[in-house]
Amino acid sequence: MSNSQLSVLIQRQAEKYGDRVALKYRDYDTETWVPVSWKQFAETVTTTSNALLELGVGVQENIGVFSQNKPECLYVDFGAFGIRAVTIPFYATSSEAQVLYMLGDADIHYLFVGEQLQYDVAFRVMSLGTQLKQIIIFDKDVKRDKRDTSSIYFDEFLKLGKARQHQAEVDKRIAESGNGDIANILYTSGTTGDSKGVMLHHSCYEGAIKAHNERFPQLGDQEVVMNFLPFTHVFERAWSYWCISMGCQLAINLRPVDIQKTIKEIRPTAMCSVPRFWEKVYSGVQEKINETTGLKKKLMLDALKVGREHNIEYVCKGLTPPALLHMKYKFYEKTIYSLLKKTIGIENGRFFPTAGAAIPPAVQEFILSVGINMVAGYGLTESTATVSCENDFDHVVGSVGRIMPHVEVKIGENNEILLRGVGITHGYYKKEAATKAAFTEDGWFHTGDAGYIKDGHLFLTERIKDLFKTSNGKYIAPQAIEAKLVVDRYIDQISIIADERKFVSALIIPEYKLVKEYAEKKGIKYASMEELLQDQQIIDLFKERIDTLQQQFAHYEQIKRFTLLPHPFSMERGELTNTLKIKRNVLNKNYAAEIEKMYEE
């Protein structure tokens, strides 16, 4: 096939599936899910291609999409692929400075925006003198600025292509499209320094889609997939393209905070997510067990013990569980596990790929024990997502699965994971020096992650760039300590401090609700959260919990002092990236006084 697969994918699926439902999105006014058939999807994509040509969009021209998850994001993506244009997604939470930088770096003339927040940011940036010619607004409830004379709404944009007056040119460009075209440029959120635009060609997606089909033949067009992570994130984006290529039905979750509600409305069979989602499930269950007493508590604990033994000691190792154990497991499956899954909204769930950060082993064991098929994986923006992943119940707790068929992995110096293969980026947009530095002389990509391979499974040990060296010359891997502690139900977020310091300390965001409940139980009086978190009883509570969790670490890796902070880390203050990773250099600056205090003699 000479033309690129993504440029004709929706039309081909429409020929095959016609009036079947391709997408669903939630109408917040009526609180119902609105279906979109494959036929409608293909119609809108073709109209979008024509409308983009009406605006004069050229071959391999960059278009920006600044929105939370909406069907329109996919219409613009596939409409652009139909005319060989490139889409550049921005995180819905991007700041003015980030938007200004990306618009300039990628020379974007047309920007699609989602809701009021994105429109306001885009309009302010437009007046700062960019190449931006026009903003196109998805949500018709957005109120335009009085001074705005050029923006149009998405339905007005579609009218520009309704007559299909450019269809001959669309067909010509599809015929000329190929794997060598760039599909997307994804700007990494950058925990350090300026963000870089990762170029992903059509060949990257085609290689990844083919490899996933080989690895997961058991997934097909019967799946109902919840889109919960932002489409801007390579994981959700590549996964969605793959799901569309398999004819799955996508349920598009607009607001990440609504997931607890929307997942119960859809009850999906599959969803990709980050470990944080499962950490919250885990701490919710721990919470429940702690509140329960007597026989009910005994049963819950026994269910976890039986599940762990059945699934982790036997099933995941490819062994047949003993008959009595299997019988007990089946009993709990009908009672406790099924109730838990129903409560979350995933009783139909078959497949839950999870990546993007280290999965705390306690969380992974728990999720597998109750029979939820959470599939751990590892990947980067630069590798079009998946480098390695597990398969159905082929799990080794702590590993990120087996290498995918389209990727080669080599362990380089400092145990760095090096990659080569069809899914790997050709480089960073307009950044030759950064591109050159990212590859070895013989073409292997530097991931910056350290790890090892054992029995065909890949294990990650630490992020090389993130290793801290204490002033005593000892190396500390902060993520390992953070992953161990963040499973505690009293800890919401944690950041380890150790670089060039005598010992390890930590900034901790507590679960405020639980701290207040504890204070009430102990009769602690306080006027504010600041005051409560300085109370010795609260500090002792955290000290005891931290000491229990960090026993397995060497003495020099253990947290000696910590500060409980009264406000969560925030994106507004620049402390978190768009994917909610901690920016350590910003925390060091913002909390300099608190950090220095921990190191006073």
Short mmCIF file of N, CA, C and O in Angstrom, two decimals, residues 217-268:
data_model
loop_
_atom_site.label_atom_id
_atom_site.label_comp_id
_atom_site.label_asym_id
_atom_site.label_seq_id
_atom_site.Cartn_x
_atom_site.Cartn_y
_atom_site.Cartn_z
N PRO A 217 -3.59 -10.42 19.43
CA PRO A 217 -4.63 -10.84 18.47
C PRO A 217 -5.98 -11.02 19.15
O PRO A 217 -7.01 -11.04 18.48
N GLN A 218 -5.98 -11.11 20.49
CA GLN A 218 -7.24 -11.36 21.20
C GLN A 218 -8.14 -10.12 21.27
O GLN A 218 -9.29 -10.20 21.65
N LEU A 219 -7.60 -8.95 20.92
CA LEU A 219 -8.42 -7.74 20.95
C LEU A 219 -9.03 -7.51 19.58
O LEU A 219 -8.36 -7.65 18.57
N GLY A 220 -10.31 -7.13 19.56
CA GLY A 220 -10.96 -6.95 18.25
C GLY A 220 -12.00 -5.87 18.28
O GLY A 220 -12.03 -5.04 19.18
N ASP A 221 -12.92 -5.92 17.32
CA ASP A 221 -13.86 -4.82 17.16
C ASP A 221 -15.03 -4.87 18.14
O ASP A 221 -15.98 -4.09 18.03
N GLN A 222 -14.96 -5.78 19.11
CA GLN A 222 -16.04 -5.81 20.12
C GLN A 222 -15.70 -4.93 21.34
O GLN A 222 -16.53 -4.75 22.22
N GLU A 223 -14.46 -4.41 21.37
CA GLU A 223 -14.05 -3.66 22.56
C GLU A 223 -14.76 -2.31 22.66
O GLU A 223 -15.00 -1.64 21.64
N VAL A 224 -15.08 -1.92 23.90
CA VAL A 224 -15.54 -0.55 24.18
C VAL A 224 -14.44 0.10 25.01
O VAL A 224 -14.13 -0.34 26.12
N VAL A 225 -13.82 1.12 24.43
CA VAL A 225 -12.59 1.67 25.00
C VAL A 225 -12.85 3.06 25.57
O VAL A 225 -13.40 3.92 24.89
N MET A 226 -12.47 3.25 26.82
CA MET A 226 -12.61 4.58 27.43
C MET A 226 -11.34 5.38 27.15
O MET A 226 -10.24 4.91 27.43
N ASN A 227 -11.49 6.59 26.59
CA ASN A 227 -10.33 7.46 26.41
C ASN A 227 -10.25 8.42 27.58
O ASN A 227 -11.01 9.39 27.67
N PHE A 228 -9.32 8.15 28.48
CA PHE A 228 -9.27 8.90 29.73
C PHE A 228 -8.03 9.80 29.78
O PHE A 228 -8.09 10.96 30.15
N LEU A 229 -6.89 9.27 29.34
CA LEU A 229 -5.69 10.12 29.26
C LEU A 229 -5.87 11.11 28.11
O LEU A 229 -6.59 10.84 27.16
N PRO A 230 -5.19 12.26 28.17
CA PRO A 230 -5.34 13.21 27.06
C PRO A 230 -4.82 12.64 25.74
O PRO A 230 -3.79 11.97 25.71
N PHE A 231 -5.54 12.92 24.64
CA PHE A 231 -5.09 12.51 23.30
C PHE A 231 -3.71 13.11 22.97
O PHE A 231 -3.01 12.64 22.09
N THR A 232 -3.36 14.18 23.67
CA THR A 232 -2.05 14.82 23.45
C THR A 232 -0.92 13.89 23.88
O THR A 232 0.18 13.96 23.36
N HIS A 233 -1.21 13.02 24.85
CA HIS A 233 -0.22 12.09 25.39
C HIS A 233 -0.01 10.96 24.38
O HIS A 233 -0.97 10.37 23.91
N VAL A 234 1.24 10.65 24.07
CA VAL A 234 1.53 9.66 23.03
C VAL A 234 0.86 8.31 23.33
O VAL A 234 0.44 7.59 22.42
N PHE A 235 0.74 7.98 24.61
CA PHE A 235 0.18 6.69 25.01
C PHE A 235 -1.29 6.61 24.56
O PHE A 235 -1.68 5.69 23.83
N GLU A 236 -2.10 7.59 24.93
CA GLU A 236 -3.52 7.57 24.55
C GLU A 236 -3.68 7.73 23.04
O GLU A 236 -4.54 7.12 22.42
N ARG A 237 -2.83 8.57 22.43
CA ARG A 237 -2.94 8.85 21.00
C ARG A 237 -2.65 7.59 20.17
O ARG A 237 -3.46 7.18 19.34
N ALA A 238 -1.50 6.96 20.42
CA ALA A 238 -1.13 5.78 19.62
C ALA A 238 -2.11 4.63 19.89
O ALA A 238 -2.51 3.91 18.98
N TRP A 239 -2.52 4.50 21.16
CA TRP A 239 -3.49 3.47 21.55
C TRP A 239 -4.83 3.72 20.83
O TRP A 239 -5.43 2.78 20.29
N SER A 240 -5.27 4.98 20.75
CA SER A 240 -6.55 5.29 20.08
C SER A 240 -6.47 5.00 18.58
O SER A 240 -7.42 4.46 18.01
N TYR A 241 -5.35 5.37 17.95
CA TYR A 241 -5.19 5.08 16.52
C TYR A 241 -5.27 3.56 16.29
O TYR A 241 -5.88 3.09 15.33
N TRP A 242 -4.63 2.82 17.19
CA TRP A 242 -4.66 1.35 17.06
C TRP A 242 -6.09 0.83 17.24
O TRP A 242 -6.59 0.01 16.44
N CYS A 243 -6.78 1.34 18.29
CA CYS A 243 -8.16 0.90 18.55
C CYS A 243 -9.07 1.21 17.36
O CYS A 243 -9.90 0.39 16.97
N ILE A 244 -8.89 2.39 16.76
CA ILE A 244 -9.69 2.77 15.59
C ILE A 244 -9.39 1.80 14.43
O ILE A 244 -10.29 1.35 13.73
N SER A 245 -8.11 1.44 14.29
CA SER A 245 -7.73 0.54 13.19
C SER A 245 -8.32 -0.85 13.39
O SER A 245 -8.45 -1.62 12.45
N MET A 246 -8.68 -1.19 14.65
CA MET A 246 -9.28 -2.50 14.92
C MET A 246 -10.80 -2.44 14.92
O MET A 246 -11.47 -3.45 15.15
N GLY A 247 -11.37 -1.23 14.74
CA GLY A 247 -12.83 -1.12 14.73
C GLY A 247 -13.48 -1.10 16.10
O GLY A 247 -14.67 -1.38 16.25
N CYS A 248 -12.69 -0.77 17.15
CA CYS A 248 -13.27 -0.66 18.50
C CYS A 248 -14.18 0.56 18.57
O CYS A 248 -14.10 1.47 17.75
N GLN A 249 -15.02 0.58 19.61
CA GLN A 249 -15.84 1.76 19.87
C GLN A 249 -15.13 2.60 20.93
O GLN A 249 -14.76 2.09 21.99
N LEU A 250 -14.93 3.89 20.65
CA LEU A 250 -14.26 4.77 21.61
C LEU A 250 -15.29 5.59 22.38
O LEU A 250 -16.19 6.19 21.78
N ALA A 251 -15.16 5.62 23.71
CA ALA A 251 -15.98 6.51 24.54
C ALA A 251 -15.03 7.59 25.05
O ALA A 251 -14.08 7.31 25.78
N ILE A 252 -15.28 8.83 24.61
CA ILE A 252 -14.31 9.89 24.85
C ILE A 252 -14.65 10.66 26.12
O ILE A 252 -15.68 11.32 26.19
N ASN A 253 -13.78 10.54 27.12
CA ASN A 253 -14.00 11.23 28.39
C ASN A 253 -13.42 12.65 28.29
O ASN A 253 -12.24 12.82 28.08
N LEU A 254 -14.28 13.65 28.46
CA LEU A 254 -13.88 15.04 28.26
C LEU A 254 -12.98 15.55 29.39
O LEU A 254 -11.93 16.11 29.17
N ARG A 255 -13.44 15.36 30.63
CA ARG A 255 -12.72 15.94 31.77
C ARG A 255 -12.13 14.84 32.64
O ARG A 255 -12.87 14.03 33.20
N PRO A 256 -10.81 14.83 32.79
CA PRO A 256 -10.17 13.78 33.59
C PRO A 256 -10.78 13.61 34.98
O PRO A 256 -10.94 12.49 35.45
N VAL A 257 -11.20 14.72 35.62
CA VAL A 257 -11.75 14.60 36.99
C VAL A 257 -13.06 13.83 37.02
O VAL A 257 -13.48 13.34 38.06
N ASP A 258 -13.73 13.70 35.86
CA ASP A 258 -15.03 13.01 35.83
C ASP A 258 -14.92 11.50 35.69
O ASP A 258 -15.95 10.82 35.65
N ILE A 259 -13.72 10.99 35.57
CA ILE A 259 -13.56 9.58 35.19
C ILE A 259 -14.31 8.62 36.13
O ILE A 259 -14.89 7.64 35.67
N GLN A 260 -14.32 8.91 37.43
CA GLN A 260 -15.02 8.00 38.37
C GLN A 260 -16.49 7.85 37.98
O GLN A 260 -17.07 6.79 38.13
N LYS A 261 -17.07 8.95 37.48
CA LYS A 261 -18.48 8.93 37.10
C LYS A 261 -18.66 8.32 35.71
O LYS A 261 -19.50 7.45 35.50
N THR A 262 -17.88 8.81 34.73
CA THR A 262 -18.10 8.38 33.34
C THR A 262 -17.77 6.91 33.13
O THR A 262 -18.40 6.23 32.32
N ILE A 263 -16.80 6.40 33.88
CA ILE A 263 -16.42 4.99 33.68
C ILE A 263 -17.59 4.08 34.10
O ILE A 263 -17.83 3.03 33.51
N LYS A 264 -18.37 4.53 35.10
CA LYS A 264 -19.54 3.75 35.53
C LYS A 264 -20.68 3.86 34.51
O LYS A 264 -21.50 2.97 34.41
N GLU A 265 -20.72 4.97 33.78
CA GLU A 265 -21.76 5.12 32.76
C GLU A 265 -21.47 4.25 31.54
O GLU A 265 -22.37 3.73 30.90
N ILE A 266 -20.18 4.08 31.22
CA ILE A 266 -19.78 3.35 30.01
C ILE A 266 -19.46 1.88 30.30
O ILE A 266 -19.74 1.00 29.51
N ARG A 267 -18.88 1.62 31.48
CA ARG A 267 -18.43 0.26 31.86
C ARG A 267 -17.62 -0.37 30.73
O ARG A 267 -18.04 -1.34 30.09
N PRO A 268 -16.43 0.21 30.44
CA PRO A 268 -15.65 -0.18 29.26
C PRO A 268 -15.03 -1.56 29.40
O PRO A 268 -14.94 -2.10 30.51
#
